[in-house]
XYZ file of C-alpha atoms in Angstrom:
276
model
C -42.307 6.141 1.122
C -39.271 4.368 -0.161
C -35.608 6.108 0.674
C -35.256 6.218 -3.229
C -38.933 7.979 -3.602
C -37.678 10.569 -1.106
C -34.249 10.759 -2.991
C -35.766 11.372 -6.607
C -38.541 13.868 -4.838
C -35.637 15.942 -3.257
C -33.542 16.134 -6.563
C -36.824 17.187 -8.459
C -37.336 20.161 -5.985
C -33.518 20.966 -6.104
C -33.579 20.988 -10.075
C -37.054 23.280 -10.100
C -35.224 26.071 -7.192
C -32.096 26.186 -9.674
C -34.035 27.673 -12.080
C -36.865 29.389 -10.852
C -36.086 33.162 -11.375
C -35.098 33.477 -14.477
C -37.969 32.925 -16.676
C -39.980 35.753 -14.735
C -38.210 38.984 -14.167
C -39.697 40.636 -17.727
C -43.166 39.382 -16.758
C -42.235 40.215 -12.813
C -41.554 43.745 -14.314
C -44.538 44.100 -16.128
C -46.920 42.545 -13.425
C -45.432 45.549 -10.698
C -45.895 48.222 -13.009
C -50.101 47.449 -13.597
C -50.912 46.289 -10.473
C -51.075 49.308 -9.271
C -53.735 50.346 -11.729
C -55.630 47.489 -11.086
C -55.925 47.714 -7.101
C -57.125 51.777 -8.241
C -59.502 50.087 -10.497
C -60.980 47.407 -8.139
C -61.274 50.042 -5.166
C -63.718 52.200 -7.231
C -65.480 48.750 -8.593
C -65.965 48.273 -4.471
C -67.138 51.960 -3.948
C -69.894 51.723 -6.382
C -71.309 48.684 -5.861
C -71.648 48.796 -1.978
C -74.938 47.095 -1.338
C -76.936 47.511 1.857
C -78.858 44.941 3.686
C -82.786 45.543 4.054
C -84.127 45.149 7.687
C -86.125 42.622 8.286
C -85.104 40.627 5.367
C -83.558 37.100 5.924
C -80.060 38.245 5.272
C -80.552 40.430 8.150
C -81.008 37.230 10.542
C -78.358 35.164 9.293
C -74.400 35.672 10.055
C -71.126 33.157 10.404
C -72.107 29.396 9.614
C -75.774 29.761 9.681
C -77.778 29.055 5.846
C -78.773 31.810 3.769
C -82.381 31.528 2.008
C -84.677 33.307 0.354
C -88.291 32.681 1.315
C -90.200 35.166 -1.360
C -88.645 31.858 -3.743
C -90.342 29.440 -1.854
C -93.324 27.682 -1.441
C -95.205 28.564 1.857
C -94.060 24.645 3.175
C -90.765 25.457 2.666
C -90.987 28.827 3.997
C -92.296 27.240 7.328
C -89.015 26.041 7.948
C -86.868 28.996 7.459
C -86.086 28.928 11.072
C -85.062 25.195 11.321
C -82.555 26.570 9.036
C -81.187 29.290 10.481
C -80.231 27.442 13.669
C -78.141 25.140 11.625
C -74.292 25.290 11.043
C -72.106 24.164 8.048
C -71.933 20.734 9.712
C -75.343 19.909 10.150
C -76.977 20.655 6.540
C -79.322 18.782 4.911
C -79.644 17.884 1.147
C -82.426 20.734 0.910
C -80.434 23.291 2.385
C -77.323 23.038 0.112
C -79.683 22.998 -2.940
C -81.955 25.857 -1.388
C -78.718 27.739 -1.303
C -77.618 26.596 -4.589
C -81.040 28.221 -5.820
C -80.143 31.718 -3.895
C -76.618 31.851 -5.560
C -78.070 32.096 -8.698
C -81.290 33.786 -8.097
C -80.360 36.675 -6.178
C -79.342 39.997 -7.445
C -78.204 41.485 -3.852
C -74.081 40.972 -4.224
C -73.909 40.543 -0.217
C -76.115 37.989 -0.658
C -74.004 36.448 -3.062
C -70.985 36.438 -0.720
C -72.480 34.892 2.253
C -73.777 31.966 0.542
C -71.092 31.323 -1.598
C -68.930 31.654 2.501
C -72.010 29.246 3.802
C -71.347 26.518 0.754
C -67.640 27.222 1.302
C -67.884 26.337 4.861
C -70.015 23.235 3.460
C -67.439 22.172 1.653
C -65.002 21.411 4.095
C -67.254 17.611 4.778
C -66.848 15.142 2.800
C -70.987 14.569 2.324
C -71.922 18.021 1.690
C -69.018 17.871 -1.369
C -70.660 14.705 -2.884
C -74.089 16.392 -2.673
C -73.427 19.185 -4.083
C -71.410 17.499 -6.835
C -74.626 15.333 -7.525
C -76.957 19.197 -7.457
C -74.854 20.354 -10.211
C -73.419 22.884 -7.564
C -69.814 22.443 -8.901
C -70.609 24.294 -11.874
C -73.295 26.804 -10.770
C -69.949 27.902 -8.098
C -68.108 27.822 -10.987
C -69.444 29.948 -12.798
C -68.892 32.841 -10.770
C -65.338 32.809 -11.333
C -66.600 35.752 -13.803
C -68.094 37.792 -11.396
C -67.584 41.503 -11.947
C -66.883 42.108 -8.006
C -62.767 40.762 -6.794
C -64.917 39.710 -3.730
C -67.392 36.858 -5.172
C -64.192 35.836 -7.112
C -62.657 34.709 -3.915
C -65.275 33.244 -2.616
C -66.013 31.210 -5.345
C -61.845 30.037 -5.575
C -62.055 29.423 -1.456
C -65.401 27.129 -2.246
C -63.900 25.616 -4.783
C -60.871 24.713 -3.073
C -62.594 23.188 -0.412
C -64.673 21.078 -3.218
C -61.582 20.139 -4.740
C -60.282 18.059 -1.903
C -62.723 15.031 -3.525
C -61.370 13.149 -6.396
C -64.091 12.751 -7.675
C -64.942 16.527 -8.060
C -61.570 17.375 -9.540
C -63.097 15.690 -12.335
C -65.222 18.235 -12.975
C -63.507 21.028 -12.020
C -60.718 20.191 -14.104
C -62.087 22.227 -16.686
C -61.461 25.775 -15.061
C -57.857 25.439 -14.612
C -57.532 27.630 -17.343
C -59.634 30.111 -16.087
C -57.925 30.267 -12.822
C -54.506 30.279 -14.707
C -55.444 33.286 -16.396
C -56.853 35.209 -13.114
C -53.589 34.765 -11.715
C -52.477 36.321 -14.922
C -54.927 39.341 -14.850
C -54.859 39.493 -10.837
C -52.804 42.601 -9.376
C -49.671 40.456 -7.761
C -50.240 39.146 -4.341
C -53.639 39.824 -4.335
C -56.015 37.703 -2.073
C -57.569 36.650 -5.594
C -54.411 35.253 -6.640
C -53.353 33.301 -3.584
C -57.031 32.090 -3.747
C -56.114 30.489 -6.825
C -52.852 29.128 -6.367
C -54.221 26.974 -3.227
C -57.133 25.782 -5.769
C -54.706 24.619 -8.043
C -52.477 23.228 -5.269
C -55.235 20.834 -4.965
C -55.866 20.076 -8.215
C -52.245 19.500 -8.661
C -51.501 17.012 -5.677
C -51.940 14.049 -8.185
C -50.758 13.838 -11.583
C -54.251 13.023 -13.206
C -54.324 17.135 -13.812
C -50.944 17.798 -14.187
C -50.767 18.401 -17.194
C -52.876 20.969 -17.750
C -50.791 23.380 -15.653
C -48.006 22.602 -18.015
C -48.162 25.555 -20.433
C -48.171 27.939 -17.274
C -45.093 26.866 -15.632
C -43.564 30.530 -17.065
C -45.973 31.904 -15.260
C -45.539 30.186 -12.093
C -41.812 30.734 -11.994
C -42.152 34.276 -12.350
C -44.732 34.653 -9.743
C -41.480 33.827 -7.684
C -39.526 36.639 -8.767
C -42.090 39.078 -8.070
C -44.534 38.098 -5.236
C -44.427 38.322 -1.410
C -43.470 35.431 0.403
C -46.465 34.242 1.456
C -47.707 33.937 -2.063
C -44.127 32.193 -3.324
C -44.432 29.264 -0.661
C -48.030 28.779 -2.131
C -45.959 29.251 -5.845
C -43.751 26.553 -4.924
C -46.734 24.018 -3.344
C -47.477 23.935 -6.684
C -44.666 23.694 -8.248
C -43.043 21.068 -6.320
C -46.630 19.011 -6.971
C -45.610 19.629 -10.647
C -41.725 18.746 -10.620
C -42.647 15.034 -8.974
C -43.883 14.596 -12.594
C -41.361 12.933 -14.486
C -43.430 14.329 -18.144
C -43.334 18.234 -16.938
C -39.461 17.510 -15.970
C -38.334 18.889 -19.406
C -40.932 21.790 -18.927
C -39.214 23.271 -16.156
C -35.798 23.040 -16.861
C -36.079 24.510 -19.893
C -37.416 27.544 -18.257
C -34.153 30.493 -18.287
C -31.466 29.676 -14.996
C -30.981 32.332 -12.360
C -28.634 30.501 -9.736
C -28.611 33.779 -7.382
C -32.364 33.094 -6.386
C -31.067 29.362 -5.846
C -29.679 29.945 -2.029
C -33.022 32.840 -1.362
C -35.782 29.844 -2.128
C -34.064 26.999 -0.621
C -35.826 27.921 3.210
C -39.121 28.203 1.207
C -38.946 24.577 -0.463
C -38.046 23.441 2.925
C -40.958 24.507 4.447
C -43.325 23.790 1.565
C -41.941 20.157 1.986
């Protein structure tokens, strides 16, 4: 990178910390008074929908990396191999076992279930084959779509798999379409809650070239308050993305206009150091 690149990059991030406070503190206000109610809320969701694990059934035998399946869904062939499976890990899947899993995801009724294959695909999803298969299975979107899930849980899941998928160009295409919804769980999300720093690394990735940029740009309010309000674990992740944003000469006007606070100026200079 060329000293001027470095130059222009460093005055972008100095611009965006001039100015990052003030545009949040009514929404920061707002977000700490509900949050509350929603962490009650999502505790009693978790009470009530506790789900045991049968003995005996396959989810009993698998745990960590190892595939989830569901045999009364398959064929007696198929079945056969069940135990091939379960001595696999993340790394060593084969095209049936990502779409067997696929199948499971959106078969199965048992919300424990749910979670450990959307972890297994997750894990998937860290090599670079297993995200172009399951691109080409349709998988992106059957993930996807439990970004609606009633349980906080499958939520994160689903973001962390996600993420993971996103690190292929070629599947930000697609998921390009649910930035909005995971702008507006960050929104809805109690503040620093797992589900929202979920979300914010998502969209880190999503942001890393400008090719997606854009459609972050009517959340930048948002973003900036998250700052004024959040611990600080969730403002380096904040400023990840925002820093992604700033190196966007079209958002530029975006940001500044955003309401100046130069007292936060000196408390989120260590932060953009470490983010860059």
């Amino acid at each position: 990178m060329g000293d001027d690149t470095v130059v222009a990059r460093l005055f972008s991030v100095k611009a965006l910390l001039g100015i990052v406070a003030g545009a949040g503190a009514s929404y920061g206000i707002y977000k700490l008074v509900f949050s509350r109610a929603g962490d009650a809320g999502v505790n009693r969701k978790k009470s009530a929908k506790s789900v045991t694990i049968q003995p005996g059934s396959l989810m009993a035998k698998v745990s960590g990396f190892k595939v989830v399946s569901k045999s009364d869904n398959l064929d007696p062939t198929v079945d056969s191999e069940s135990s091939d499976i379960f001595s696999k890990s993340a790394a060593n899947l084969e095209p049936r076992h990502l779409s067997m899993l696929l199948s499971l995801l959106q078969s199965s009724p048992n919300l424990e279930e749910r979670r450990k294959v959307l972890v297994t695909l997750g894990n998937a999803a860290a090599f670079t084959v297993n995200q172009d298969l399951l691109r080409e299975f349709g998988g992106l979107h059957i993930i996807a779509g439990f970004l609606s899930d009633p349980s906080p849980e499958i939520r994160v899941q689903t973001l962390n798999a996600l993420n993971n998928l996103s690190m292929n160009i070629r599947n930000q295409e697609q998921l390009k379409i649910y930035v909005s919804s995971v702008m507006q769980m960050i929104e809805m999300s109690p503040v620093n809650s797992d589900l929202q720093l979920a979300a914010l690394r998502l969209l880190t990735n999503l942001s890393v070239t400008d090719n997606h940029q854009h459609l972050m740009k009517g959340s930048i309010t948002l973003l900036l308050s998250l700052l004024v309000v959040s611990s600080e674990v969730l403002q380096i992740q904040v400023l990840k993305v925002l820093v992604n944003l700033s190196s966007n000469p079209d958002l530029m006007d975006d940001i500044v206009q955003a309401q100046v606070n130069k007292h936060v100026f000196y408390g989120f200079c260590c932060n953009a150091f470490t983010v860059l």
